[in-house]
Short mmCIF file of C-alpha atoms (C1' of nucleotides) in Angstrom, two decimals:
data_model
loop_
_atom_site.label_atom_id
_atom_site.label_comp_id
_atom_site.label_asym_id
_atom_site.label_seq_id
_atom_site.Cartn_x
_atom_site.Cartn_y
_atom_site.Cartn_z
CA UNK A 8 4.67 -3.38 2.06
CA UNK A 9 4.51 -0.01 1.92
CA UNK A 10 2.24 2.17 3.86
CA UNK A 11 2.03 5.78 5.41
CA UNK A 12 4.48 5.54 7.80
CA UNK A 13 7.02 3.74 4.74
CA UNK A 14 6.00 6.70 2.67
CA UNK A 15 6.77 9.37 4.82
CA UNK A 16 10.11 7.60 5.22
CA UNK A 17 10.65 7.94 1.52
CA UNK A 18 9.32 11.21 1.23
CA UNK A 19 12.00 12.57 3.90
CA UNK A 20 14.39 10.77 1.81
CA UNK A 21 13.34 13.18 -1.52
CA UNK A 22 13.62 16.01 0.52
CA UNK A 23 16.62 15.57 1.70
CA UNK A 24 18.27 14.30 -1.86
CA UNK A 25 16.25 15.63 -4.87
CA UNK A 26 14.11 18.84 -4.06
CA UNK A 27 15.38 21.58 -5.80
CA UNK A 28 17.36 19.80 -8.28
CA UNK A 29 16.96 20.34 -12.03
CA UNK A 30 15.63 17.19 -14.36
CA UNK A 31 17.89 16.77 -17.19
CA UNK A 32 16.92 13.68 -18.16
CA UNK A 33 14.19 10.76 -17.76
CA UNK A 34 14.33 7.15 -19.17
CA UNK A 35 11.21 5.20 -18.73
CA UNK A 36 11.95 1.70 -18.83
CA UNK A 37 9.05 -0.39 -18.47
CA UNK A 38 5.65 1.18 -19.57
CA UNK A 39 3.45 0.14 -16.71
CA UNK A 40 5.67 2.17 -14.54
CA UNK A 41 4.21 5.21 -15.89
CA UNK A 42 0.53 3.72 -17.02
CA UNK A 43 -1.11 6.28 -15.06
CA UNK A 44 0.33 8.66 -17.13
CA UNK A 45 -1.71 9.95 -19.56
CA UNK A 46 0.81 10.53 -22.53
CA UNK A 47 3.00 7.40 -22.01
CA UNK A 48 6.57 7.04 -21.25
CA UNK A 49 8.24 9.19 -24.42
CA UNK A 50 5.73 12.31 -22.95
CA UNK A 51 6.74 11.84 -19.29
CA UNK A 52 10.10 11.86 -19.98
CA UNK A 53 9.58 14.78 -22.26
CA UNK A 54 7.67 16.88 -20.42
CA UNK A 55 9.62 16.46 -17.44
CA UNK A 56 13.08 17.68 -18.39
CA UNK A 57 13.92 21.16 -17.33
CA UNK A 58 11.72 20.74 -14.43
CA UNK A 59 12.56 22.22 -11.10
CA UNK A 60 11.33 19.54 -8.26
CA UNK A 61 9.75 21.44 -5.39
CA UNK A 62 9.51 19.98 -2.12
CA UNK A 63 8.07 16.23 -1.80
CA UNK A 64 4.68 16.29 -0.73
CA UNK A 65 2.82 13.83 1.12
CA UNK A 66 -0.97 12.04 1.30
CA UNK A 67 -1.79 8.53 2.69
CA UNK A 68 -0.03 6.26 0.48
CA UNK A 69 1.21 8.62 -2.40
CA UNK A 70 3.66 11.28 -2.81
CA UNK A 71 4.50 13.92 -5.31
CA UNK A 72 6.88 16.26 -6.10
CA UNK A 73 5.38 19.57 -7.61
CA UNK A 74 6.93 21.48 -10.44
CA UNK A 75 8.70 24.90 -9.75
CA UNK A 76 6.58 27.56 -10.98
CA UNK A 77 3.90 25.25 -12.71
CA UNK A 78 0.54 23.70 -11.88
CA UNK A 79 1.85 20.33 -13.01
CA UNK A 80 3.36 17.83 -10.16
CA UNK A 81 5.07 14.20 -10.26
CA UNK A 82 2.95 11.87 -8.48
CA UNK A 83 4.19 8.76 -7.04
CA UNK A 84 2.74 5.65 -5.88
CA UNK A 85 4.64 2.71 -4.20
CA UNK A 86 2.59 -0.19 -5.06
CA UNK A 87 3.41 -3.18 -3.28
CA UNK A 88 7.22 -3.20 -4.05
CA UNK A 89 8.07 -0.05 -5.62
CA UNK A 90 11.07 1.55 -4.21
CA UNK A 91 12.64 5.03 -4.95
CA UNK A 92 16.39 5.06 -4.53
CA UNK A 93 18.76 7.51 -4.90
CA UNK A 94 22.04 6.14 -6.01
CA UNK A 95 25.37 6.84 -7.13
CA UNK A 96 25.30 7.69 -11.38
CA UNK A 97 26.84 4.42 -12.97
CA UNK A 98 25.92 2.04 -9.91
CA UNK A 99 24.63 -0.88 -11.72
CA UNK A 100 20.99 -0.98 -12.60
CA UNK A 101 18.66 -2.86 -10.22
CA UNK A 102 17.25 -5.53 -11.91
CA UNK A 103 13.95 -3.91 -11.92
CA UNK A 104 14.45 -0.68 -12.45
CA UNK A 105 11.57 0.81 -14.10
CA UNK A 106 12.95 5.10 -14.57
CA UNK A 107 15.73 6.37 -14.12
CA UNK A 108 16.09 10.54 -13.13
CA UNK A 109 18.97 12.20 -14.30
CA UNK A 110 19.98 15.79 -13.04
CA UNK A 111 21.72 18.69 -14.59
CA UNK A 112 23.73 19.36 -11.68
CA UNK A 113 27.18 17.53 -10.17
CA UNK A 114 25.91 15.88 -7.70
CA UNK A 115 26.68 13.15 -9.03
CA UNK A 116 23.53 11.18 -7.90
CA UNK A 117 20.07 10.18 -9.92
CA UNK A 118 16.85 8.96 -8.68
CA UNK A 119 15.50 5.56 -9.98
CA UNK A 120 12.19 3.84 -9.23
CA UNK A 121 12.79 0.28 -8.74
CA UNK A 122 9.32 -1.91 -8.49
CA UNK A 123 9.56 -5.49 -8.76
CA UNK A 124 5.40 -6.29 -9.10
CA UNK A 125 5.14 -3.20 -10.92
CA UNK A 126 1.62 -2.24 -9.15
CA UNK A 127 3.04 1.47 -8.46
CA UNK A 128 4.55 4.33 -10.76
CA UNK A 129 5.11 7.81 -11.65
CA UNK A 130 3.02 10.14 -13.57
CA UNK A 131 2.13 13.65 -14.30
CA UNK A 132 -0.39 15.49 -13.47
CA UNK A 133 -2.12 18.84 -13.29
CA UNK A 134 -2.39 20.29 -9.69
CA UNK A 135 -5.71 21.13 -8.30
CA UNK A 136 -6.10 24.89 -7.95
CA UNK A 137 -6.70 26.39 -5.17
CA UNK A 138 -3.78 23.65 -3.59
CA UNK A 139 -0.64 25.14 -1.91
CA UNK A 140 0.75 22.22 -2.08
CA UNK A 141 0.13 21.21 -5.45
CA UNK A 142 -1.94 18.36 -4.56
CA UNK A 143 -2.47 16.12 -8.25
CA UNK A 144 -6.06 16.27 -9.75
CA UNK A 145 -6.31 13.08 -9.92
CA UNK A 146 -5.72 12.15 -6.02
CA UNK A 147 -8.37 14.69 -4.96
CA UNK A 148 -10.39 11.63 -3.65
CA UNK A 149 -7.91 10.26 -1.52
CA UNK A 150 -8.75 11.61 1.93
CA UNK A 151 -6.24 13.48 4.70
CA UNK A 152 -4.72 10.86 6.32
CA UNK A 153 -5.12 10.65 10.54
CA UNK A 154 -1.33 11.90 10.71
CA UNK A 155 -2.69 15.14 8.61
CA UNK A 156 -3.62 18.44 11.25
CA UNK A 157 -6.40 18.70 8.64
CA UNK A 158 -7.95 15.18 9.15
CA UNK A 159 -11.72 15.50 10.12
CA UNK A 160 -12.29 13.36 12.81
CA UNK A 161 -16.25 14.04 13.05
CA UNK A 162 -16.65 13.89 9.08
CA UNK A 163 -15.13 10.26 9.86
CA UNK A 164 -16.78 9.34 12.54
CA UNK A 165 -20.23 9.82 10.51
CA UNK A 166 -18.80 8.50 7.23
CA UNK A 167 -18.51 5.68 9.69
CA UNK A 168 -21.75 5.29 11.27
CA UNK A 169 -23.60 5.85 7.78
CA UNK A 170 -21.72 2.67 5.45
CA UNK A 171 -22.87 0.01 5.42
CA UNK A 172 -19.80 -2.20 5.85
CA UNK A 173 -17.68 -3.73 8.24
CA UNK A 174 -14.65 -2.22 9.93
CA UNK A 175 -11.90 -3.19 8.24
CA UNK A 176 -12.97 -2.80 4.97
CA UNK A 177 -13.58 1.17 6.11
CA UNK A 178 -10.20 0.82 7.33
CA UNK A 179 -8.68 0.49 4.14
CA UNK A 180 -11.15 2.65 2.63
CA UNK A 181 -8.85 5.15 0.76
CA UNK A 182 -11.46 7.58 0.90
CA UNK A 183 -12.78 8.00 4.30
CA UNK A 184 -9.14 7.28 5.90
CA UNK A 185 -5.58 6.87 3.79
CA UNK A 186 -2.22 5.47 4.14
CA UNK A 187 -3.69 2.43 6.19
CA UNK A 188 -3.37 -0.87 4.35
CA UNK A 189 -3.44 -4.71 5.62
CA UNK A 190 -0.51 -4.70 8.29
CA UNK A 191 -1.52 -1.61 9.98
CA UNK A 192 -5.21 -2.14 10.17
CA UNK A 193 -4.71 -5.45 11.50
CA UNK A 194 -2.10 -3.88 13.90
CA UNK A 195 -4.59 -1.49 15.14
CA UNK A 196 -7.96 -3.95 15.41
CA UNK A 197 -5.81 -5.51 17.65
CA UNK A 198 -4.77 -2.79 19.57
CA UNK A 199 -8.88 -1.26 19.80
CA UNK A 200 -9.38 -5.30 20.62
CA UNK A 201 -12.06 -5.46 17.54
CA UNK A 202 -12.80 -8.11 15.09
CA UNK A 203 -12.09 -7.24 11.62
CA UNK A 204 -15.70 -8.42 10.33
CA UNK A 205 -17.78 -6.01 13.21
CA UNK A 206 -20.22 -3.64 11.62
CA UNK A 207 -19.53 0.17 11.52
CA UNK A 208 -22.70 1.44 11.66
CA UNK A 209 -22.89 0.82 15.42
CA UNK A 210 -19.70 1.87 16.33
CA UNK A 211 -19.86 4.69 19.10
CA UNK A 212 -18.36 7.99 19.02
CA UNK A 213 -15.37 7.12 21.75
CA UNK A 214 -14.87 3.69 20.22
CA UNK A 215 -14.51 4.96 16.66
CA UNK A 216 -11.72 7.97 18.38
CA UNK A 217 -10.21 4.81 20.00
CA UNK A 218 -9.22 3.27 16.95
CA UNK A 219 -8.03 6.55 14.87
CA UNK A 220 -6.03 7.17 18.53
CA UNK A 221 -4.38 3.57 17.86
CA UNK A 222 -4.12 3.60 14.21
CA UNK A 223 -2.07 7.02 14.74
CA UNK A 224 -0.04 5.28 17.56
CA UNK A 225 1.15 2.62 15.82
CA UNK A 226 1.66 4.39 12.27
CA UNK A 227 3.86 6.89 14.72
CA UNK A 228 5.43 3.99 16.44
CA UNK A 229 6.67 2.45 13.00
CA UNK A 230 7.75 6.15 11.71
CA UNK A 231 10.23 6.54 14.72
CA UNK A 232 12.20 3.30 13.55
CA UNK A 233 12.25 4.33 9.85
CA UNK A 234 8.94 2.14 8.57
CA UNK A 235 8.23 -1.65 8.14
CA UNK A 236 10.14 -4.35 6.15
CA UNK A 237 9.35 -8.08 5.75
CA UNK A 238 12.00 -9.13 2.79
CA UNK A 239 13.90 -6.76 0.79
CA UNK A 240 11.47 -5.15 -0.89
CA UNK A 241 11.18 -2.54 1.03
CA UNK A 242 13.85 -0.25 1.86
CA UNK A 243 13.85 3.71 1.66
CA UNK A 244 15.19 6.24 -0.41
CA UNK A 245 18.95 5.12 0.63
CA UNK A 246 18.54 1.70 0.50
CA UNK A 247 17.84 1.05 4.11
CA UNK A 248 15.58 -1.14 5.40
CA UNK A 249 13.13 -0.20 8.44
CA UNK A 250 13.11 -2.28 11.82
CA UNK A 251 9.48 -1.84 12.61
CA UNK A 252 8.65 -5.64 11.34
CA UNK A 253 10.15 -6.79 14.49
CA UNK A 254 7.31 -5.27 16.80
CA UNK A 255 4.29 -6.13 15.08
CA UNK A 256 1.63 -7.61 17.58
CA UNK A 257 -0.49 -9.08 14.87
CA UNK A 258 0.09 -9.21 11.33
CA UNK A 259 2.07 -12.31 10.40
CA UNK A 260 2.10 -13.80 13.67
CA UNK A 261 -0.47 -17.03 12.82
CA UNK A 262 -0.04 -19.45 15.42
CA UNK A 263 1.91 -17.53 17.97
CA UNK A 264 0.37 -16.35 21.39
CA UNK A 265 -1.27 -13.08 21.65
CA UNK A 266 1.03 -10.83 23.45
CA UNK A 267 -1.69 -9.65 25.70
CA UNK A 268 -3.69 -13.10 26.94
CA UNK A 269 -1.42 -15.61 25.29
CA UNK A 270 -4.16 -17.10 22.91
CA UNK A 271 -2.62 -18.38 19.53
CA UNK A 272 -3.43 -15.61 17.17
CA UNK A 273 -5.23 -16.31 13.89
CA UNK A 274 -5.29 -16.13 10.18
CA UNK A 275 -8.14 -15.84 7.64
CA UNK A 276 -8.59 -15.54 4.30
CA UNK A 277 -9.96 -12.09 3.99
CA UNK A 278 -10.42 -10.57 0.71
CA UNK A 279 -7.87 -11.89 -1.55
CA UNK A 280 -5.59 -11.24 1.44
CA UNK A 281 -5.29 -12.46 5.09
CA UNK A 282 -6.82 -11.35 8.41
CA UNK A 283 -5.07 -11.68 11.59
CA UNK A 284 -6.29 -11.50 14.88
CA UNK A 285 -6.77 -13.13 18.69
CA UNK A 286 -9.82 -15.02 18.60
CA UNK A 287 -10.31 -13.94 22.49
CA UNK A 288 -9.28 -10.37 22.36
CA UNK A 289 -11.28 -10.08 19.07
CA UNK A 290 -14.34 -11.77 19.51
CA UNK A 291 -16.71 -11.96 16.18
CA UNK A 292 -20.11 -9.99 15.97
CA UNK A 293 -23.10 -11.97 16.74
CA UNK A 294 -24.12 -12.17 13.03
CA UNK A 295 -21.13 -12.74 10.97
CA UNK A 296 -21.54 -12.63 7.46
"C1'" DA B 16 -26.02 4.25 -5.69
"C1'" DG B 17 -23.48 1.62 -2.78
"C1'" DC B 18 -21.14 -2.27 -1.73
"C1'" DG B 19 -18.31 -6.46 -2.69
"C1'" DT B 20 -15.24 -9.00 -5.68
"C1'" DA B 21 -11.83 -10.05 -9.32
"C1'" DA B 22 -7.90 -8.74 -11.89
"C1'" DC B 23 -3.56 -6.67 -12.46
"C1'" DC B 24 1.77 -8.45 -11.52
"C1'" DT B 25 6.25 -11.11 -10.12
"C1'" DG B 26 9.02 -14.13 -7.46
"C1'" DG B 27 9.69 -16.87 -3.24
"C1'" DC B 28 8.40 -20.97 -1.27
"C1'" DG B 29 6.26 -25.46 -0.06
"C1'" DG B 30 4.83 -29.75 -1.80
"C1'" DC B 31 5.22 -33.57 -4.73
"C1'" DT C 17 15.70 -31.51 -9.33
"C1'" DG C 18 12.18 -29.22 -11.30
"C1'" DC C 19 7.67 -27.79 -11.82
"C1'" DC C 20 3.24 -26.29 -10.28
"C1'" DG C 21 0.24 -23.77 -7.48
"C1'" DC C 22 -0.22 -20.65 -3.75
"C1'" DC C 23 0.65 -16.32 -1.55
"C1'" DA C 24 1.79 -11.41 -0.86
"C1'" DG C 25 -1.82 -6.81 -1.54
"C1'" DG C 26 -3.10 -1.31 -3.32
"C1'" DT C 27 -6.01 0.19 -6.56
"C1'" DT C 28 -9.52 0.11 -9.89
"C1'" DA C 29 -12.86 -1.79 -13.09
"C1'" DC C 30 -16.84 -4.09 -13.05
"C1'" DG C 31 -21.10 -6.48 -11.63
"C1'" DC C 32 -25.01 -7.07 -8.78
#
DNA sequence: AGCGTAACCTGGCGGC
DNA sequence: TGCCGCCAGGTTACGC
């Protein structure tokens, strides 16, 4: 499933095979590919041909490619199985292919977003203004991720120590921290030795820079293999699959011993989703709720 | 207001 | 063999 480091991998991939090329024609093929577009598919497509793509641009979990000269940008979002490929024009469509990109050059490649579960998409959006990097209006929300030089690392801290939650849930809070989701929180409670359900409001000040130091470890350990995979799903903007699956110290790994004390690791149901975790290494608050 | 939960979606897989 | 229910989870709408 794709996260940061799975984006950055895919935004590399852009840079490397689209920016700069010239849009000369879109086909949206499923509309929920492009439901976060305001106009619909016909006005995506539309508005997008001519377009110059600038440079892929990068925050947490989405990406976007702004518009030469405008204040408009493409923004991207991955989902859980969306996939942007570039391929060779006339290679047989994926079976879900969602939009294809066509460009006015002889490159003789196009872009396509592929999304099976068809919980990401493409859309277009105005930039906010004073952005260099064209960052889309409507991801102004989203907070710096803890990969960005920009990340505040106090303003976290006391976003932290003010909610009233429990750590994980912060941890996939897209808004006080991005481009974490389930595998690499879980990865990094492990890592910090917490349990998923402790309270953040009593989190110290080196604890709380002990887990943003392992969350940024292990986002940066799965970047320098080329992201995560777990079927084929995933796979970057060529159609490779990442390797990172195959060091994971927690997620997935019910029933198999803890690679630091040997304890069979857990599993709970954990918001529509699972929670995994040594039941030594991770011991429970007092009150769990 | 702030926090927690359900719904959106498809296909692989286990069980019967 | 085939069908049914479960599971995967990022984001957002909604309810308390």
């Amino acid at each position: 499933m794709p996260e940061l480091p799975e984006v950055e991998v895919v935004r590399r991939g852009l840079e490397r095979w689209v920016a700069g090329r010239t849009v000369e024609a879109v086909e949206v093929l499923h509309p929920r590919a492009v439901r976060r577009h305001p106009g619909g598919g016909a006005d995506f497509a539309a508005r997008l041909r001519g377009e110059v793509l600038g440079v892929p641009q990068r925050r947490g979990k989405y990406l976007w490619l702004p518009l030469a000269g405008r204040d408009l940008s493409v923004l991207g979002h991955l989902g859980m199985s969306g996939q942007l490929l570039v391929q060779p024009e006339g290679a047989v469509d994926e079976k879900h292919l969602r939009i294809r990109v066509r460009f006015g050059d002889d490159a003789g490649t196009e872009l396509r977003f592929v999304d099976q579960r068809t919980f990401g998409g493409l859309s277009l959006h105005e930039t906010v203004a004073d952005s260099a990097e064209g960052l889309p209006d409507v991801i102004a929300h989203i907070a710096r991720d803890p990969l960005d030089p920009l990340f505040d690392e106090t303003a976290y801290h006391l976003a932290l120590r003010a909610k009233r939650t429990t750590v994980k849930r912060a941890l996939l809070d897209q808004s006080l921290i991005s481009g974490v989701g389930n595998i690499y929180a879980d990865e990094a409670l492990w890592r910090a030795r917490l349990h998923y359900e402790r309270p953040t409001a009593n989190l110290t000040r080196p604890r709380s820079a002990e887990l943003l130091g392992h969350v940024r470890d292990v986002m940066n350990a799965a970047l320098a293999v080329g992201g995560t995979s777990f079927d084929s799903l995933y796979v970057n903007v060529n159609g490779e699959s990442g390797y990172f699956d195959r060091s994971l110290d927690a997620y997935g790994r019910e029933d198999e011993p803890c690679r630091r004390c040997g304890t069979p690791m857990r599993r709970r149901p954990w918001m529509n989703r699972s929670s995994y975790f040594c039941p030594r290494c991770q011991r429970p608050p007092r009150v769990s709720s």
